[in-house]
């Protein structure tokens, strides 16, 4: 059972809701992923538009928890204001806090992130910070009041998988009791399985599913990979070795030379 | 009164945020608002006066990653 700010979840696959070919495909993908948490956002809407209202009706009909994000925010003030607006619309204290620091990699501005996290945690938000694998930043975020961390696998939408295995493994080892969710950069289900095998608690995937040729089938594939990776973690994987070790017993082997 | 709504200049007649939203066609919609970069909660919109040149953001739920 995965526990995030007191919420008990069966699924370890969180799903983004952007970039699907249609609302119907999004709906089917959420079901195929067996996701219990989906990320959502806020955007401008003119008086004549209805797309936001339709989207929100669709999400509510799915009966899943929503994790609003502050995507696109580049400053502490923008992120904090967006969090307030999201809390009002989505009626949840959860906020996936993104403060973007660099446009080519969309990597977080960890200085702004920790400051915004401090403000929002003090105001009662339950903050899911989109961060890097940096141990010092992780310490600061926890000190700010975060009880979940979302380290990136790779830059958002890049599909590169776990870019810094050493750093992510160190993060996992350093904070064994903190729920860690790999957010961003996963491309294929094997990346998700690897994250769970390494002991990460969950993954958040969007582009890899939404932009697949068949998003619904890919959502199902990610669900299987996450389940397999978690089961493997619990089963205790062997340590890699530099040299071969015979799997067939050598005692009693015939001498036929 | 000329105000900037979601980056577009609009000519409006209302003087508070709630009435302005209704005038612009947002009546009954699920939106959240900010004026000049500051969040304005729904229950305070009727007593949030607007003045010439104010920047209004009206945001709605949207897909996100």
Coordinates of C-alpha atoms in Angstrom, one line a residue:
Chain A
X1 CA 0.0 0.0 0.0
X2 CA 1.4 3.4 -1.0
X3 CA 0.7 6.2 1.5
X4 CA 0.9 9.8 0.3
X5 CA 0.0 12.4 3.0
X6 CA -2.3 9.9 4.6
X7 CA -4.0 8.8 1.4
X8 CA -3.7 5.0 0.9
X9 CA -3.3 4.0 -2.7
X10 CA -3.1 0.6 -4.3
X11 CA -1.8 1.8 -7.7
X12 CA 1.8 3.0 -7.9
X13 CA 1.3 4.5 -11.3
X14 CA 0.2 8.2 -11.4
X15 CA -0.9 9.4 -14.8
X16 CA -0.7 12.9 -16.4
X17 CA -3.8 14.0 -18.4
X18 CA -2.2 16.1 -21.1
X19 CA -1.5 15.5 -24.8
X20 CA -3.9 12.7 -25.4
X21 CA -5.5 12.5 -28.9
X22 CA -9.0 12.8 -27.4
X23 CA -10.9 12.9 -24.1
X24 CA -12.2 9.4 -24.8
X25 CA -8.6 8.1 -25.1
X26 CA -7.6 9.9 -21.9
X27 CA -10.5 8.2 -20.1
X28 CA -9.7 4.8 -21.4
X29 CA -6.0 5.3 -20.6
X30 CA -6.7 6.2 -17.0
X31 CA -8.7 3.1 -16.6
X32 CA -6.1 0.9 -18.4
X33 CA -3.4 2.3 -16.2
X34 CA -5.6 1.6 -13.1
X35 CA -4.4 5.0 -11.9
X36 CA -5.8 6.4 -8.7
X37 CA -4.1 9.8 -9.0
X38 CA -4.0 12.0 -12.1
X39 CA -2.3 15.3 -12.5
X40 CA -4.3 18.4 -13.7
X41 CA -3.5 22.0 -14.3
X42 CA -5.0 25.5 -14.8
X43 CA -5.0 27.5 -17.9
X44 CA -6.7 30.7 -19.2
X45 CA -10.2 30.3 -20.5
X46 CA -12.3 32.9 -22.2
X47 CA -15.9 33.6 -21.5
X48 CA -17.0 31.7 -24.6
X49 CA -15.0 28.6 -24.1
X50 CA -16.2 25.4 -22.4
X51 CA -13.2 23.1 -22.7
X52 CA -12.1 23.5 -19.1
X53 CA -15.5 22.7 -17.8
X54 CA -15.8 19.7 -20.0
X55 CA -12.4 18.4 -18.9
X56 CA -13.2 18.8 -15.2
X57 CA -16.5 16.9 -15.7
X58 CA -14.6 14.1 -17.3
X59 CA -12.1 13.9 -14.5
X60 CA -14.7 13.9 -11.8
X61 CA -16.6 11.2 -13.6
X62 CA -13.4 9.0 -13.3
X63 CA -13.6 9.1 -9.5
X64 CA -9.8 9.5 -9.1
X65 CA -7.8 11.8 -6.9
X66 CA -6.4 14.9 -8.6
X67 CA -2.9 16.3 -8.1
X68 CA -2.9 19.8 -9.5
X69 CA 0.4 21.2 -10.8
X70 CA 2.0 24.6 -11.1
X71 CA 3.4 23.8 -14.5
X72 CA 4.9 26.7 -16.4
X73 CA 5.6 28.7 -13.3
X74 CA 9.1 30.3 -13.2
X75 CA 9.0 32.2 -10.0
X76 CA 8.0 31.6 -6.3
X77 CA 5.2 34.1 -6.5
X78 CA 3.7 32.6 -9.7
X79 CA 3.9 29.1 -8.2
X80 CA 2.4 30.1 -4.8
X81 CA -0.4 32.1 -6.5
X82 CA -1.1 29.2 -8.8
X83 CA -1.3 26.8 -5.9
X84 CA -3.9 29.0 -4.2
X85 CA -6.0 29.1 -7.4
X86 CA -5.6 25.3 -7.8
X87 CA -6.7 24.6 -4.2
X88 CA -9.9 26.6 -4.8
X89 CA -10.9 25.0 -8.0
X90 CA -9.8 21.4 -7.3
X91 CA -10.7 21.5 -3.6
X92 CA -7.6 19.6 -2.5
X93 CA -4.6 20.6 -0.4
X94 CA -2.3 18.5 -2.8
X95 CA -0.1 20.5 -5.1
X96 CA 2.6 19.2 -7.4
X97 CA 5.0 22.1 -7.1
X98 CA 7.0 23.0 -10.2
X99 CA 9.2 26.0 -10.3
X100 CA 11.0 25.8 -13.7
X101 CA 14.5 27.1 -13.8
X102 CA 15.7 26.4 -17.3
X103 CA 13.8 26.2 -20.5
X104 CA 15.8 23.7 -22.5
X105 CA 15.7 21.0 -19.8
X106 CA 12.7 22.3 -17.8
X107 CA 14.8 21.4 -14.8
X108 CA 13.5 22.8 -11.5
X109 CA 14.8 26.0 -10.0
X110 CA 15.6 24.3 -6.7
X111 CA 16.2 27.5 -4.9
X112 CA 12.7 28.9 -5.8
X113 CA 11.3 25.4 -5.2
X114 CA 12.4 25.2 -1.6
X115 CA 11.2 28.7 -0.9
X116 CA 7.8 28.0 -2.5
X117 CA 7.6 24.7 -0.6
X118 CA 8.3 26.4 2.7
X119 CA 5.5 29.0 2.1
X120 CA 2.9 26.5 0.9
X121 CA 3.6 23.8 3.6
X122 CA 3.2 26.6 6.2
X123 CA -0.2 27.4 4.7
X124 CA -1.4 23.8 5.0
X125 CA -0.7 22.6 1.5
X126 CA 0.5 19.0 1.0
X127 CA 3.3 19.6 -1.4
X128 CA 4.7 17.2 -4.0
X129 CA 7.8 19.0 -5.1
X130 CA 9.2 18.3 -8.6
X131 CA 12.9 18.2 -7.8
X132 CA 16.2 16.7 -8.9
X133 CA 18.1 13.8 -7.3
X134 CA 20.2 16.3 -5.3
X135 CA 20.4 15.2 -1.7
X136 CA 20.9 18.6 -0.2
X137 CA 17.8 20.0 -1.9
X138 CA 15.9 16.9 -0.8
X139 CA 16.9 17.7 2.8
X140 CA 15.8 21.3 2.4
X141 CA 12.4 20.2 1.0
X142 CA 11.8 17.9 3.9
X143 CA 12.8 20.6 6.3
X144 CA 10.3 22.9 4.6
X145 CA 7.6 20.4 5.4
X146 CA 7.3 18.2 2.3
X147 CA 6.5 14.6 3.1
X148 CA 6.8 13.3 -0.5
X149 CA 9.5 14.0 -3.0
X150 CA 9.2 13.8 -6.8
X151 CA 12.7 13.5 -8.3
X152 CA 13.0 13.6 -12.1
X153 CA 14.0 10.6 -14.1
X154 CA 15.0 12.8 -17.0
X155 CA 13.8 16.1 -18.5
X156 CA 10.1 16.3 -18.9
X157 CA 8.8 14.7 -22.1
X158 CA 12.3 13.4 -23.1
X159 CA 11.6 9.7 -22.7
X160 CA 15.2 9.0 -21.6
X161 CA 14.4 7.0 -18.5
X162 CA 16.5 7.2 -15.4
X163 CA 19.4 9.5 -16.4
X164 CA 21.4 9.5 -13.2
X165 CA 21.2 6.0 -11.7
X166 CA 23.9 6.7 -9.2
X167 CA 22.2 9.9 -8.0
X168 CA 18.7 8.3 -7.8
X169 CA 20.0 5.2 -6.0
X170 CA 21.8 7.4 -3.5
X171 CA 18.6 9.4 -3.0
X172 CA 16.6 6.3 -2.3
X173 CA 19.2 5.0 0.1
X174 CA 19.4 8.3 1.9
X175 CA 15.7 8.7 2.6
X176 CA 14.4 5.1 3.0
X177 CA 11.2 6.2 4.8
X178 CA 10.2 9.1 2.5
X179 CA 7.8 8.3 -0.4
X180 CA 9.7 9.0 -3.6
X181 CA 7.9 9.2 -6.9
X182 CA 9.9 9.4 -10.1
X183 CA 8.3 12.2 -12.1
X184 CA 9.2 13.0 -15.7
X185 CA 11.4 11.6 -18.4
X186 CA 10.2 8.0 -18.5
X187 CA 9.8 6.7 -22.1
X188 CA 8.9 3.0 -21.9
X189 CA 7.5 0.6 -19.3
X190 CA 11.0 -0.9 -18.6
X191 CA 12.0 2.5 -17.3
X192 CA 9.1 2.4 -14.8
X193 CA 9.9 -1.2 -13.8
X194 CA 13.5 -0.2 -13.2
X195 CA 12.4 2.7 -11.0
X196 CA 10.3 0.4 -8.8
X197 CA 13.0 -2.3 -8.8
X198 CA 15.4 0.4 -7.3
X199 CA 12.9 0.9 -4.6
X200 CA 11.1 4.0 -5.7
X201 CA 7.5 4.1 -4.4
X202 CA 5.7 5.1 -7.6
X203 CA 6.1 6.8 -11.0
X204 CA 4.3 9.6 -12.7
X205 CA 4.0 9.2 -16.5
X206 CA 2.3 11.4 -19.0
X207 CA 4.0 11.9 -22.5
X208 CA 5.1 8.3 -22.8
X209 CA 1.5 7.1 -22.6
X210 CA -0.3 10.1 -24.2
X211 CA 1.9 10.3 -27.2
X212 CA 2.3 6.5 -27.8
X213 CA 0.7 5.2 -31.0
X214 CA -1.9 3.4 -28.8
X215 CA -2.1 5.3 -25.5
X216 CA -4.5 2.9 -23.9
X217 CA -2.4 -0.1 -24.6
X218 CA 0.7 1.7 -23.4
X219 CA -1.1 2.7 -20.2
X220 CA -1.8 -1.0 -19.6
X221 CA 1.8 -1.9 -20.3
X222 CA 3.0 0.7 -17.8
X223 CA 0.6 -0.7 -15.2
X224 CA 2.1 -4.2 -15.7
X225 CA 5.6 -2.8 -15.5
X226 CA 5.0 -0.9 -12.3
X227 CA 3.4 -4.0 -10.7
X228 CA 6.3 -6.2 -11.9
X229 CA 9.0 -3.7 -10.7
X230 CA 7.4 -3.5 -7.3
X231 CA 7.0 -7.2 -6.9
X232 CA 10.7 -7.6 -7.9
X233 CA 11.7 -5.1 -5.3
X234 CA 9.9 -7.0 -2.6
X235 CA 11.4 -10.3 -3.9
X236 CA 14.9 -9.0 -3.3
X237 CA 16.9 -8.7 -6.5
X238 CA 20.5 -10.2 -6.6
X239 CA 23.5 -7.8 -6.7
X240 CA 25.2 -7.5 -10.0
X241 CA 28.6 -9.2 -10.2
X242 CA 31.6 -8.4 -12.4
X243 CA 32.3 -12.0 -13.4
X244 CA 30.3 -15.2 -14.1
X245 CA 29.1 -17.6 -11.5
X246 CA 27.8 -20.9 -12.7
X247 CA 24.2 -21.4 -12.1
X248 CA 24.4 -25.2 -12.6
X249 CA 26.1 -26.9 -9.6
X250 CA 29.7 -27.9 -10.4
X251 CA 29.9 -30.5 -7.6
X252 CA 29.4 -34.0 -9.1
X253 CA 30.1 -32.9 -12.6
X254 CA 31.5 -35.7 -14.8
X255 CA 35.1 -35.6 -15.9
X256 CA 34.8 -36.4 -19.6
X257 CA 37.9 -34.6 -21.0
Chain B
X1 CA -13.4 50.7 -18.1
X2 CA -10.6 49.1 -19.9
X3 CA -9.1 46.0 -18.1
X4 CA -6.8 43.3 -19.3
X5 CA -8.5 39.9 -19.1
X6 CA -6.3 36.9 -19.8
X7 CA -3.9 39.1 -21.8
X8 CA -6.6 40.8 -23.9
X9 CA -7.9 44.3 -23.4
X10 CA -11.6 44.4 -22.7
X11 CA -14.1 47.3 -22.3
X12 CA -16.4 46.5 -19.3
X13 CA -19.1 48.3 -17.4
X14 CA -19.1 46.4 -14.1
X15 CA -17.1 47.7 -11.1
X16 CA -16.5 44.6 -9.1
X17 CA -14.9 41.3 -10.1
X18 CA -18.0 39.1 -9.7
X19 CA -20.1 41.3 -11.9
X20 CA -17.3 41.6 -14.4
X21 CA -17.1 37.8 -14.7
X22 CA -20.8 37.6 -15.3
X23 CA -20.6 40.4 -17.9
X24 CA -17.8 38.5 -19.7
X25 CA -19.8 35.3 -19.9
X26 CA -18.2 33.4 -17.0
X27 CA -21.4 33.1 -15.0
X28 CA -21.9 29.7 -13.4
X29 CA -18.5 28.5 -14.6
X30 CA -15.8 26.8 -12.5
X31 CA -13.0 29.3 -12.7
X32 CA -10.5 30.8 -10.3
X33 CA -9.3 34.3 -10.4
X34 CA -6.4 36.7 -9.8
X35 CA -6.2 40.4 -10.0
X36 CA -2.8 42.1 -10.6
X37 CA -1.1 38.8 -9.8
X38 CA -2.9 38.3 -6.5
X39 CA -5.3 35.4 -5.9
X40 CA -8.9 36.5 -5.3
X41 CA -11.0 33.8 -3.7
X42 CA -14.5 33.2 -5.1
X43 CA -16.3 34.5 -2.0
X44 CA -14.4 37.8 -2.1
X45 CA -15.1 38.6 -5.8
X46 CA -18.2 40.7 -5.1
X47 CA -16.3 43.0 -2.9
X48 CA -13.2 43.2 -5.1
X49 CA -13.4 46.5 -6.9
X50 CA -11.7 46.8 -10.2
X51 CA -10.1 49.9 -11.6
X52 CA -8.9 51.0 -15.0
X53 CA -5.9 49.0 -16.3
X54 CA -6.3 46.1 -13.8
X55 CA -4.9 42.7 -15.0
X56 CA -7.4 39.9 -14.5
X57 CA -6.5 36.2 -14.8
X58 CA -9.4 33.8 -15.2
X59 CA -8.2 30.2 -15.1
X60 CA -10.1 27.0 -15.6
X61 CA -9.3 23.3 -15.0
X62 CA -7.1 22.0 -17.8
X63 CA -5.1 18.9 -18.8
X64 CA -1.7 18.7 -17.1
X65 CA 1.3 16.5 -16.6

